Short mmCIF file of C-alpha atoms and ligand atoms in Angstrom, two decimals:
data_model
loop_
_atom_site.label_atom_id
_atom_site.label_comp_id
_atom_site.label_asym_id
_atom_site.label_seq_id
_atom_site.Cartn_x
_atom_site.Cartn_y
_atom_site.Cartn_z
CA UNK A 1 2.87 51.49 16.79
CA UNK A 2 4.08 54.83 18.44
CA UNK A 3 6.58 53.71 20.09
CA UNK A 4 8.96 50.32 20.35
CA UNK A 5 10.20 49.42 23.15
CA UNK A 6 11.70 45.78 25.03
CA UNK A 7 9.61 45.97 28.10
CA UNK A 8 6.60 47.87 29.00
CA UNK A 9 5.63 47.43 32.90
CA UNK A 10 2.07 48.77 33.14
CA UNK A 11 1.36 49.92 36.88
CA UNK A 12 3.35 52.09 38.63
CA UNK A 13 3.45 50.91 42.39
CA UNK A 14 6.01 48.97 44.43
CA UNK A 15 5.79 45.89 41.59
CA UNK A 16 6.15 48.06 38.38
CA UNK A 17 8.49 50.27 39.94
CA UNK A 18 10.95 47.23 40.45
CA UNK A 19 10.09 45.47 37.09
CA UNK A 20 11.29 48.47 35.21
CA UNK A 21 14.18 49.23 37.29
CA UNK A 22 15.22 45.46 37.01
CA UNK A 23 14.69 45.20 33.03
CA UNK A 24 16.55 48.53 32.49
CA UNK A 25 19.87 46.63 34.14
CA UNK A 26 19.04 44.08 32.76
CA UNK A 27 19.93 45.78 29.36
CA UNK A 28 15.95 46.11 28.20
CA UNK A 29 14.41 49.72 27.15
CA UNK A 30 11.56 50.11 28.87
CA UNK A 31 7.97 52.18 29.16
CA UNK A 32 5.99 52.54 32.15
CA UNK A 33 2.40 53.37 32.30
CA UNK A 34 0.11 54.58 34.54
CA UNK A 35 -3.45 54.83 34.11
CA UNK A 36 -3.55 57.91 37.36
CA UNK A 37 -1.95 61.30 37.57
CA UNK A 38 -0.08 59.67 40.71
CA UNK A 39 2.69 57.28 41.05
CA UNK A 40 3.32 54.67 43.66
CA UNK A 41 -0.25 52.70 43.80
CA UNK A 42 -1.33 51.40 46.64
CA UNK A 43 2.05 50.60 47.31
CA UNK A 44 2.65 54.10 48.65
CA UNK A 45 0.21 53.90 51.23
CA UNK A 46 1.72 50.81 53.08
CA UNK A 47 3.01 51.42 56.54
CA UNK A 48 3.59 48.34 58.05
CA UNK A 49 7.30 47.09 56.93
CA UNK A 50 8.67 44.98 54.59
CA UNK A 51 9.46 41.28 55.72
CA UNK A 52 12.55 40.05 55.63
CA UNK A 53 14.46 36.90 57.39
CA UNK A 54 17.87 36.62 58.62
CA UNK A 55 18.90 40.16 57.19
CA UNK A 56 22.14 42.31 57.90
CA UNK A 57 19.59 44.41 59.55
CA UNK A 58 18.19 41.38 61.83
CA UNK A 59 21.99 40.67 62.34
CA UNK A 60 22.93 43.97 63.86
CA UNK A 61 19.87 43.85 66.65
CA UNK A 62 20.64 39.84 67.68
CA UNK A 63 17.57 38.55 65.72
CA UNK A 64 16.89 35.05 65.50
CA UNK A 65 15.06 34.67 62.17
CA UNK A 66 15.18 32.16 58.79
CA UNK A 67 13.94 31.57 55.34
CA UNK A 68 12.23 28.38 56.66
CA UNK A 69 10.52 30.44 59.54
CA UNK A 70 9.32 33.06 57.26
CA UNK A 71 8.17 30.70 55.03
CA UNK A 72 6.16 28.34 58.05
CA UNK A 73 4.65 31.85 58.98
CA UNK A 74 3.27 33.02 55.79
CA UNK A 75 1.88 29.41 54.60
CA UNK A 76 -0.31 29.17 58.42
CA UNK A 77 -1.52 33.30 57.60
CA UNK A 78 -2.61 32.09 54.81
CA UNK A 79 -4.07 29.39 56.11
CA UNK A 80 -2.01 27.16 53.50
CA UNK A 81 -3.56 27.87 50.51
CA UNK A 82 -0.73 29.70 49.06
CA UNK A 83 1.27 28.53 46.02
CA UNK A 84 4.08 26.84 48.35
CA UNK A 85 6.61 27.47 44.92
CA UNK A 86 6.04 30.89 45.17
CA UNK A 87 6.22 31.59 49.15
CA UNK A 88 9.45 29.71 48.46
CA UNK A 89 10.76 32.73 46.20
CA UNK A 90 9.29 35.14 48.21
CA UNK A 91 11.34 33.62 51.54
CA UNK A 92 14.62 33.20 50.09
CA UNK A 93 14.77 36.24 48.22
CA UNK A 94 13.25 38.65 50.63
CA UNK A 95 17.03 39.52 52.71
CA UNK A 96 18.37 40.00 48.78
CA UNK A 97 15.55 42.35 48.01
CA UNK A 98 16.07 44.29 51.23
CA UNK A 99 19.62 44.47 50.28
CA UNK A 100 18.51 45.76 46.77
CA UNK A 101 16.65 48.56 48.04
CA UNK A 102 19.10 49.70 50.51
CA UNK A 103 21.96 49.45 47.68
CA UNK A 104 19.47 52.39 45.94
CA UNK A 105 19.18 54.57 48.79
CA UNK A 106 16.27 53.14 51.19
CA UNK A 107 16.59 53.31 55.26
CA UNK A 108 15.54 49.77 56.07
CA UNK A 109 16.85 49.88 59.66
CA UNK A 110 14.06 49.26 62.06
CA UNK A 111 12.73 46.23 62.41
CA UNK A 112 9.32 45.49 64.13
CA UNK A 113 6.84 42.72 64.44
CA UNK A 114 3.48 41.90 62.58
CA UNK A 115 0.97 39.93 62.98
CA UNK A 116 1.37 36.19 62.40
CA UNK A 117 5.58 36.75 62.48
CA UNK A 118 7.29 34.57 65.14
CA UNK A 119 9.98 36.89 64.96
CA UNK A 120 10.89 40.89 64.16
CA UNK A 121 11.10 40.71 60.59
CA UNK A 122 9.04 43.48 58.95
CA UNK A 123 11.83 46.69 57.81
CA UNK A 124 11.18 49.90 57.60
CA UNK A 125 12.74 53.64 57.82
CA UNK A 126 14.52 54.39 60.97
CA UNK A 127 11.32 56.13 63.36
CA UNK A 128 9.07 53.42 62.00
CA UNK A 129 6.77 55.28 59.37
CA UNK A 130 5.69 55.03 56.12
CA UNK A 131 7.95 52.30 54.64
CA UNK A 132 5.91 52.20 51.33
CA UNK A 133 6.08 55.93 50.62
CA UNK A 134 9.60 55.71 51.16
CA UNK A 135 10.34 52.37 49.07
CA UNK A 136 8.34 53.69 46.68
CA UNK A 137 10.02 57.30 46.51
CA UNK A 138 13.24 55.32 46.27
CA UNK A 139 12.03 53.66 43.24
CA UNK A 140 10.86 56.78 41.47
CA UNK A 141 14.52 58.22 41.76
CA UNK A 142 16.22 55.46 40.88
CA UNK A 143 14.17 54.97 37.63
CA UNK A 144 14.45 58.64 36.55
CA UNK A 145 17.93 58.12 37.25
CA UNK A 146 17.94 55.71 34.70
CA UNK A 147 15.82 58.22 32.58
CA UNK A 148 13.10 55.68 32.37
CA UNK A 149 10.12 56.95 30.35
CA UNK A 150 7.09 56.84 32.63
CA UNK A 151 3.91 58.00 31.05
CA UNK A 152 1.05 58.88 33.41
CA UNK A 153 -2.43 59.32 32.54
CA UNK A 154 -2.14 56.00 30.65
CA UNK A 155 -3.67 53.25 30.72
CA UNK A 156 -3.28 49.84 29.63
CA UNK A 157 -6.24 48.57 27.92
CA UNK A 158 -5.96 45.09 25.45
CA UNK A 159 -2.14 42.91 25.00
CA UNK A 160 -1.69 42.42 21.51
CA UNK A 161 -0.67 39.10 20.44
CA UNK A 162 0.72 37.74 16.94
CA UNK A 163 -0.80 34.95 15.43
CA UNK A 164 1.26 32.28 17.23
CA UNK A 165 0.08 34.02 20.49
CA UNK A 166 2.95 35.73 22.12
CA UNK A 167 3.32 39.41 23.24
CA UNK A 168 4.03 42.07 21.19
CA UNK A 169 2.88 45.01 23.26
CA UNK A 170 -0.15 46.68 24.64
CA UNK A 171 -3.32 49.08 23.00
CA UNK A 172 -2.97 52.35 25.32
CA UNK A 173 -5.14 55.43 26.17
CA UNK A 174 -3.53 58.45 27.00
CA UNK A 175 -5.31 61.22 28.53
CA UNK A 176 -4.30 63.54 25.99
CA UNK A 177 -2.98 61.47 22.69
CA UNK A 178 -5.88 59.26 22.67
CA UNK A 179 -5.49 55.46 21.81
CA UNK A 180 -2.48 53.85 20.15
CA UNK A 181 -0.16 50.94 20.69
CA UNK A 182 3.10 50.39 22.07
CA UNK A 183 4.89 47.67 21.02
CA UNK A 184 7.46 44.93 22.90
CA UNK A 185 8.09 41.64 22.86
CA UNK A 186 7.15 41.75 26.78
CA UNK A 187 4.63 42.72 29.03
CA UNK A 188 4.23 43.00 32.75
CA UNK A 189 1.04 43.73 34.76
CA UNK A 190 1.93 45.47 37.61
CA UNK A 191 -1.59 46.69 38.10
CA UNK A 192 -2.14 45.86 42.00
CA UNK A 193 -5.70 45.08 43.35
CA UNK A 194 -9.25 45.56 43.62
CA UNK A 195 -10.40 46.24 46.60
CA UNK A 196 -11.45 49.52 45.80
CA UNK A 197 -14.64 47.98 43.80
CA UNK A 198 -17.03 47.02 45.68
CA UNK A 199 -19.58 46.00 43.04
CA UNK A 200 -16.54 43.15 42.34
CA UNK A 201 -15.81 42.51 45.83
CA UNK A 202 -19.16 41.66 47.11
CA UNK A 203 -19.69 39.46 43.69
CA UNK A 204 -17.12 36.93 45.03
CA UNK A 205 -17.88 37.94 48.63
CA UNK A 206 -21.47 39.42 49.40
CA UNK A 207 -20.63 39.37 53.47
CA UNK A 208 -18.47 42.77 52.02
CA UNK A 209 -21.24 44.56 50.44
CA UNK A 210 -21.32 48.33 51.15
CA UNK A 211 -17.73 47.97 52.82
CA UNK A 212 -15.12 50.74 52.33
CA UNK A 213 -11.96 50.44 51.72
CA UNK A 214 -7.72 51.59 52.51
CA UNK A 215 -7.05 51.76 48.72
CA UNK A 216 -5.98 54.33 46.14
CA UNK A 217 -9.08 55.46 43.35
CA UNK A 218 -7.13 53.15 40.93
CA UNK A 219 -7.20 50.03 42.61
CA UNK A 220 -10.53 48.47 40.82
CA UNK A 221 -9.01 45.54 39.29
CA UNK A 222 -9.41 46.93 35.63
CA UNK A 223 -5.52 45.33 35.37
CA UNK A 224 -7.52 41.78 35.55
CA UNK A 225 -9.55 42.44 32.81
CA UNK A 226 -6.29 42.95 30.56
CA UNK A 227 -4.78 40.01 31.79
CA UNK A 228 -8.23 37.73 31.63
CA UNK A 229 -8.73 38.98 27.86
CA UNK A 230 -5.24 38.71 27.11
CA UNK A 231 -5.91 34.43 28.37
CA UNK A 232 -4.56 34.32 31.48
CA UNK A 233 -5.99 32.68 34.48
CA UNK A 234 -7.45 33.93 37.87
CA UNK A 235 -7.26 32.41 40.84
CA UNK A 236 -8.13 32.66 44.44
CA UNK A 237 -10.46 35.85 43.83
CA UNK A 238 -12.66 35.13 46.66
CA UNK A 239 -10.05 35.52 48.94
CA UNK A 240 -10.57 39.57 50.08
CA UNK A 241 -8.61 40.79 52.68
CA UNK A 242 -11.63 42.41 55.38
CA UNK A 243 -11.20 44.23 58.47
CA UNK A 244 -14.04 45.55 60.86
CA UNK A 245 -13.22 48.10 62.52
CA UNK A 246 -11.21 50.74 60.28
CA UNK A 247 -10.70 54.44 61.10
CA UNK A 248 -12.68 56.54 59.51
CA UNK A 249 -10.78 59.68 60.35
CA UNK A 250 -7.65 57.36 59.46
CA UNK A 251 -8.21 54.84 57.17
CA UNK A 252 -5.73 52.37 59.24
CA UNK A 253 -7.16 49.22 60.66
CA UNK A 254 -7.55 49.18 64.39
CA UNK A 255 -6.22 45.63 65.62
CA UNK A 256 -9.24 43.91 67.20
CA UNK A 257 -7.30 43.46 70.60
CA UNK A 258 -8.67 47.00 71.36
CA UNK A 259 -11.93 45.57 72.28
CA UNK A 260 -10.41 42.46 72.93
CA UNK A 261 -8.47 44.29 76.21
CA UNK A 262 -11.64 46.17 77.09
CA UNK A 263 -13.17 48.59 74.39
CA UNK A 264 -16.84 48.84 73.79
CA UNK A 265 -18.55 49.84 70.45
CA UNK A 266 -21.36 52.35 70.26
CA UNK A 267 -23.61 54.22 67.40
CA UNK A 268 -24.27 57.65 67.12
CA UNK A 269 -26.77 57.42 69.48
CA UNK A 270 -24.58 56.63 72.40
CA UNK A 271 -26.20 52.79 72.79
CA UNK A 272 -24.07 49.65 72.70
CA UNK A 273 -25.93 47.48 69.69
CA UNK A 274 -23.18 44.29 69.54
CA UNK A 275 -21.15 41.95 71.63
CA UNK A 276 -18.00 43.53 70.55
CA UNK A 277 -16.15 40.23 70.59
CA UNK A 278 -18.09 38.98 68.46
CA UNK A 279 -16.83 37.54 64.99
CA UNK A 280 -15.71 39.74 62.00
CA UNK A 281 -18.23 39.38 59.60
CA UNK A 282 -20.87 39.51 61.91
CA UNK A 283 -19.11 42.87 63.78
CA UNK A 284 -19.07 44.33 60.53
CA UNK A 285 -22.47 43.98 59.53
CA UNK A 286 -23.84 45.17 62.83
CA UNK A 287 -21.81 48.49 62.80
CA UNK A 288 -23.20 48.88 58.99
CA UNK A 289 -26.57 48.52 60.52
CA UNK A 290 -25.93 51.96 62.36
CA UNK A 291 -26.67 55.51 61.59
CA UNK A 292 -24.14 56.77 59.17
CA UNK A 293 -22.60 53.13 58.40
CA UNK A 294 -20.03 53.49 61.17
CA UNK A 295 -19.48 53.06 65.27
CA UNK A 296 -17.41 54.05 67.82
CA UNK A 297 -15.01 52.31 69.63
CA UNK A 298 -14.95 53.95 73.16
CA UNK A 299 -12.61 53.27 76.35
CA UNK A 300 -10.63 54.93 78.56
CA UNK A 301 -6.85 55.05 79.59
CA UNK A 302 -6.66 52.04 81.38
CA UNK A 303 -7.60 50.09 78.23
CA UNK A 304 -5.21 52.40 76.53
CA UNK A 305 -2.19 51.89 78.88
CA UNK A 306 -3.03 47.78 78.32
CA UNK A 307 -2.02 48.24 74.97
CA UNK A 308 0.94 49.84 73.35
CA UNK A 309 -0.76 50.10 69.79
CA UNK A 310 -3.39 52.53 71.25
CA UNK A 311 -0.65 55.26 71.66
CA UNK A 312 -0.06 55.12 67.92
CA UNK A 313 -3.81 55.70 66.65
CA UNK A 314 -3.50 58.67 69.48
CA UNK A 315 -0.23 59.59 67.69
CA UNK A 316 -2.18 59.56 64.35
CA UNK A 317 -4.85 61.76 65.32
CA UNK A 318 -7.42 58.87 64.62
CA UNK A 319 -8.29 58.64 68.34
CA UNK A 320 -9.64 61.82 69.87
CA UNK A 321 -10.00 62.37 73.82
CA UNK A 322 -11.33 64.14 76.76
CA UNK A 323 -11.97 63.73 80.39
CA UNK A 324 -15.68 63.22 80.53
CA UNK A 325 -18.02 61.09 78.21
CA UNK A 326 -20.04 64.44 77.64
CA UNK A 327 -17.15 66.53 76.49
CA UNK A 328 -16.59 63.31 73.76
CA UNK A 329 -19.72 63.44 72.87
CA UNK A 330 -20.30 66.76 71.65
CA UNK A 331 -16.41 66.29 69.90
CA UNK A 332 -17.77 63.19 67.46
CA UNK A 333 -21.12 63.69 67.46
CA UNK A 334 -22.81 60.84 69.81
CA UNK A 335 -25.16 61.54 72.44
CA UNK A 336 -23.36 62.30 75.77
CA UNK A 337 -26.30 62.11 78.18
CA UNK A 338 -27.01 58.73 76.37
CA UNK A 339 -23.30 57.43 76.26
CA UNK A 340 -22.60 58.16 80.15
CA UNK A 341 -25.59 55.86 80.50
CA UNK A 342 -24.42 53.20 78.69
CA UNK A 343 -20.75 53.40 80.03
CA UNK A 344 -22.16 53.43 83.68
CA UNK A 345 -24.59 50.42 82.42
CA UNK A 346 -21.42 48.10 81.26
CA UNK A 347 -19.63 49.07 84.39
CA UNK A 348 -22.18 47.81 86.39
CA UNK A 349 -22.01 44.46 83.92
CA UNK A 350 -18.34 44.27 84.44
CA UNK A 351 -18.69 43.88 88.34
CA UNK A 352 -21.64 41.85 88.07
CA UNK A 353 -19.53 39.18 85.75
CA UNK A 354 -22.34 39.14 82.93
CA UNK A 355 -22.74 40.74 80.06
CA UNK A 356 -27.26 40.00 80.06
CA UNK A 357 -27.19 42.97 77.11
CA UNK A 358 -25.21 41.37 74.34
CA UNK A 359 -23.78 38.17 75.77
CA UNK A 360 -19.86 39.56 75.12
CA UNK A 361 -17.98 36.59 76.71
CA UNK A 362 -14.82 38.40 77.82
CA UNK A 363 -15.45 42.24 80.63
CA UNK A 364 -11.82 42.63 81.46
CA UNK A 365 -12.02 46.17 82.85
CA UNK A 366 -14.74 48.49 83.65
CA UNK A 367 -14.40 52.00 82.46
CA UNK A 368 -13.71 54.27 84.64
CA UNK A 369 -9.95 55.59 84.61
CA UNK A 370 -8.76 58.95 83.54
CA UNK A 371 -9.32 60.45 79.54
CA UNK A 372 -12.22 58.57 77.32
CA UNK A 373 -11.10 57.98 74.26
CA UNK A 374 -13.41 57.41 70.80
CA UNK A 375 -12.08 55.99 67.47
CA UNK A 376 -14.38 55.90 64.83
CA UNK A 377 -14.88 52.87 62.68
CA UNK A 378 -16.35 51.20 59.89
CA UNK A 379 -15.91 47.70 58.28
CA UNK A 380 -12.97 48.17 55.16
CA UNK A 381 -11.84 46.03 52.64
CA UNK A 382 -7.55 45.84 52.77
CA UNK A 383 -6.02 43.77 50.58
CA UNK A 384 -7.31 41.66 47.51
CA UNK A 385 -5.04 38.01 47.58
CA UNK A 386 -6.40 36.58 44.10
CA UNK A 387 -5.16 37.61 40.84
CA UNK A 388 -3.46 36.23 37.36
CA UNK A 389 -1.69 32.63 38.39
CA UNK A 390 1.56 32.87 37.54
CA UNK A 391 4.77 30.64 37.86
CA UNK A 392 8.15 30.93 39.38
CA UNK A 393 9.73 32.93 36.89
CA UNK A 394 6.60 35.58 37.10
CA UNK A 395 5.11 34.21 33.58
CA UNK A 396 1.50 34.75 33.65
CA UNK A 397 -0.63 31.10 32.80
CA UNK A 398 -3.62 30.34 31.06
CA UNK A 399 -6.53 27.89 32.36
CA UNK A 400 -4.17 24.88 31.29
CA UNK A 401 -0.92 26.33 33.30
CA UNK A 402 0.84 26.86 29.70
CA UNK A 403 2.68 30.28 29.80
CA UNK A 404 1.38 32.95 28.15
CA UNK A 405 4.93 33.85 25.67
CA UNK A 406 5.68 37.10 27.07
CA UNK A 407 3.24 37.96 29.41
CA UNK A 408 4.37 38.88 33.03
CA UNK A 409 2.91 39.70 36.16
CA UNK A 410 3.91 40.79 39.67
CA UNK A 411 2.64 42.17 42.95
CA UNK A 412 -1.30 42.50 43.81
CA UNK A 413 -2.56 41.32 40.89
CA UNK A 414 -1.20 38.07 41.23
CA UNK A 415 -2.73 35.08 43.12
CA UNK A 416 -0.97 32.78 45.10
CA UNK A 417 1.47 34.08 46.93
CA UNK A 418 -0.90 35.13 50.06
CA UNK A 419 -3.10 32.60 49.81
CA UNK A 420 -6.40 33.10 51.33
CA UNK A 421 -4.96 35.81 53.89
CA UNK A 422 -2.01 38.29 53.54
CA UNK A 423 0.31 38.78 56.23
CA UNK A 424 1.19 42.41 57.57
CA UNK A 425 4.38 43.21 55.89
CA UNK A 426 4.61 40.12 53.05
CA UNK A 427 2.78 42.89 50.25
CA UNK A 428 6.05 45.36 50.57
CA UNK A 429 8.30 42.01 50.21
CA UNK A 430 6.38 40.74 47.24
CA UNK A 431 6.36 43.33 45.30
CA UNK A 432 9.88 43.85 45.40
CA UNK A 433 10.79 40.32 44.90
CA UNK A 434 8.69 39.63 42.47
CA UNK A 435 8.88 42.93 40.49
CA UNK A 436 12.46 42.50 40.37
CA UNK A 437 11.83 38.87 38.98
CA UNK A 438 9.31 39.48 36.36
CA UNK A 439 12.08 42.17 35.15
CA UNK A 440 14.80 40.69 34.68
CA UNK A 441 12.90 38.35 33.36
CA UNK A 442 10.76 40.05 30.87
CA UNK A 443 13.83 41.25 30.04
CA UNK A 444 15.80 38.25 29.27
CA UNK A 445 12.65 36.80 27.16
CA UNK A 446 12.47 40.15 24.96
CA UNK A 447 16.63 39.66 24.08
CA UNK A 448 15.35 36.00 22.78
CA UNK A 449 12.99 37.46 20.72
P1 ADP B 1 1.52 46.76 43.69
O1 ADP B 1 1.50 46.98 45.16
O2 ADP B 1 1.25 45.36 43.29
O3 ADP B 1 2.71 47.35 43.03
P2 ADP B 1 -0.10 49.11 43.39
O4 ADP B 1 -1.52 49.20 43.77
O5 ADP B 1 0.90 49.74 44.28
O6 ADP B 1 0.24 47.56 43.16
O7 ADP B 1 0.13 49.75 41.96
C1 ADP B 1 -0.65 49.42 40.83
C2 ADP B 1 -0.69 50.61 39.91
O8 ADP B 1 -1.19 50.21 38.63
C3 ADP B 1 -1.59 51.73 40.40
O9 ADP B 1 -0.89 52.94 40.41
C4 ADP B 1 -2.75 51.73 39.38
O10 ADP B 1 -3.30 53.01 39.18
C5 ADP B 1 -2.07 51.21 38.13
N1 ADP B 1 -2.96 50.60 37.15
C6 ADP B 1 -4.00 49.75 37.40
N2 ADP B 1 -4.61 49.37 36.26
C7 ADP B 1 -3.95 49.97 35.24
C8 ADP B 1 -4.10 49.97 33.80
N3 ADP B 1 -5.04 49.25 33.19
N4 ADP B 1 -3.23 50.73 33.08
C9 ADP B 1 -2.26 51.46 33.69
N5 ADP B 1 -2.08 51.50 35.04
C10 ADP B 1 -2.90 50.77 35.80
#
């Protein structure tokens, strides 16, 4: 080997920024690598909060939160199927972990609600943007602080085992040195998701064939391979975080209560083709059935003023405007002559009571009030929940639950903590909490050894 280290983390997002910062005080030398020129993973592009109960943070704005809440919430997102053990950690630790990355520098002062939260839990920088840039920035300085050598352009490819089976490091390939192996008594896979690859996603899913998706270029589940070679188990990879309307111009997800409080979806060619209410698998593949594989979501500003999320996608820049459907029109490229007909046709549906066109069951407001608005949207894939089982102390399993000696794994690529749906704000929280675990950890194991 080239190198000998304690620990190597392989994955440099939220989850191996915290495993290596945890193993380094935890008195382990350790290597991260990173198969992109980038740090920060999918982790970076978070921007809903990290979730949190009963925090100092909480405390200071008279918010009534718990463990047990947090816990009830997350188990009913994800619809129960998660690993109740490991919702357990990810509960009780998440106030410590918040108070872990403010003790390194992060702003974890506002505190907003999520979907699926019965209470304001989810943290992020005072303003309310990008809390995993920032977390993730954070990271990055702390572990150069602790001169932690990070090698990008790496990536992990095979664990190599002794004959008795445990860890004893990992076969590499480095953009410019080629192949060669780094050895330690501990590994963890910090290699996120894989909803980037769609050939795998629509294998375990086919409804989300041809989807996009909100992910980094590296996020195509080529960290599962390692960790299914290396023995370990997968579970829950059908469950695959989908979404059908996201921005296009954007790439955020725009929350379903826009047409649920009034908007109507349209193609290129300025026609209606769906009841927009109807469900998400079926919305998606309708709007993939248009010109260009994407729709528009039109309305106007009394659906916006009904809704206090439609003055962030404005904010964003994902939601363009002007004052007649004609002027919109020639902005995003849908027929205006066509579109004023087909606004003026739904109007007349709203007062009438009936939608005869599409059967949509809900016409809360015509539109007719001020600036038109059009977001353009496509059906994406978010968040991957499966991954490498793993237990309580973040030791990756085989197919008969025995640990895999020295094999750890933390944050998307691990199954079980979401169960079959993520909540907004839990991915931040369990990549902290777990990375930090597997850590200190993988840290203690390699002393043993
Ligand atoms: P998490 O949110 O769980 O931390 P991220 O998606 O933020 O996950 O980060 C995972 C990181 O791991 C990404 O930067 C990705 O490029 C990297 N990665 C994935 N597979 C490999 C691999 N085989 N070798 C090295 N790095 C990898």
């Amino acid at each position: 080997p080239q190198d000998t280290v304690d620990v190597i983390v392989v994955g440099s997002g939220g989850a191996g920024f915290s495993a290596a910062i945890s193993a380094y005080d935890n008195d382990a030398k350790v290597i991260i690598i990173e198969k992109e020129p980038v740090i920060g993973g999918n982790a970076k592009l978070a921007a809903g909060g990290m979730n949190a109960a009963w925090t100092d943070q909480q405390k200071a704005k008279d918010i009534t939160d718990s463990p047990e809440l947090m816990y009830k919430d997350t188990m009913k997102g994800g619809r129960n199927l998660n690993d109740p053990a490991l919702v357990k950690i990810l509960t009780s630790h998440s106030k410590d972990s918040v108070n872990w990355m403010t003790a390194m520098g992060a702003d974890l002062n506002d505190v907003g609600r999520m979907g699926g939260a019965s209470a304001n839990r989810a943290h992020r920088p005072t303003g309310g943007a990008g809390v995993g840039a920032h977390i993730v920035q954070v990271l990055y300085d702390n572990a150069v602080k602790r001169n932690i050598d990070i090698r990008m352009n790496t990536r992990g490819i095979e664990i190599l085992k002794d004959d008795s089976g445990n860890v004893k490091g990992i076969l590499v390939k480095g953009m410019y040195k080629g192949y060669y192996w780094v050895k330690a008594d501990a590994v963890v896979l910090a290699t996120g998701g894989f909803a980037k690859n769609n050939e795998r996603v629509a294998k375990l899913d086919p409804k989300l064939k041809g989807f996009i998706s909100t992910n980094q270029p590296g996020a195509v589940g080529d960290g599962l391979d390692v960790a299914e070679n290396a023995g370990a188990a997968l579970k829950d990879m059908q469950y695959i975080q989908a979404h059908p309307t996201l921005s296009v111009k954007g790439g955020v997800m725009v929350t379903e209560a826009v047409r649920g409080n009034g908007a109507i979806l349209v193609n290129r060619e300025g026609k209606r083709f769906v009841n927009e209410i109807t469900t998400r698998d079926k919305a998606s593949a309708a709007i993939l059935g248009q010109t260009g594989k994407s729709a528009f979501l039109i309305f106007e500003d009394s659906v916006r003023k009904s809704l206090s999320k439609i003055d962030k996608y404005i904010g964003l820049g994902v939601a363009p405007s002007a004052d007649t459907l004609v002027k919109l029109g020639k902005m995003e490229g849908i027929d205006g002559k066509a579109l004023t007909e087909t606004v003026a046709r739904y109007n007349s549906l709203v007062a009438s009571g009936k939608d005869t066109d599409f059967e949509r069951p809900n016409l809360p407001r015509a539109l007719n009030e001020g600036n038109y608005y059009a977001i353009e949207v496509t059906p994406g894939v978010h968040h991957t929940m499966g991954g490498v089982m793993i237990d309580t102390k973040a030791e990756v399993m085989d197919a008969k639950k025995q640990v895999i000696p020295g094999l750890y794994g933390a944050g998307e690529v691990t199954g079980g903590v979401h169960g079959a749906n993520r909540l907004g704000g839990n991915a931040i929280s369990d990549i902290v909490t777990f990375g930090r675990l597997a850590g200190e950890e993988a840290a203690k194991y390699s002393k043993k050894n």
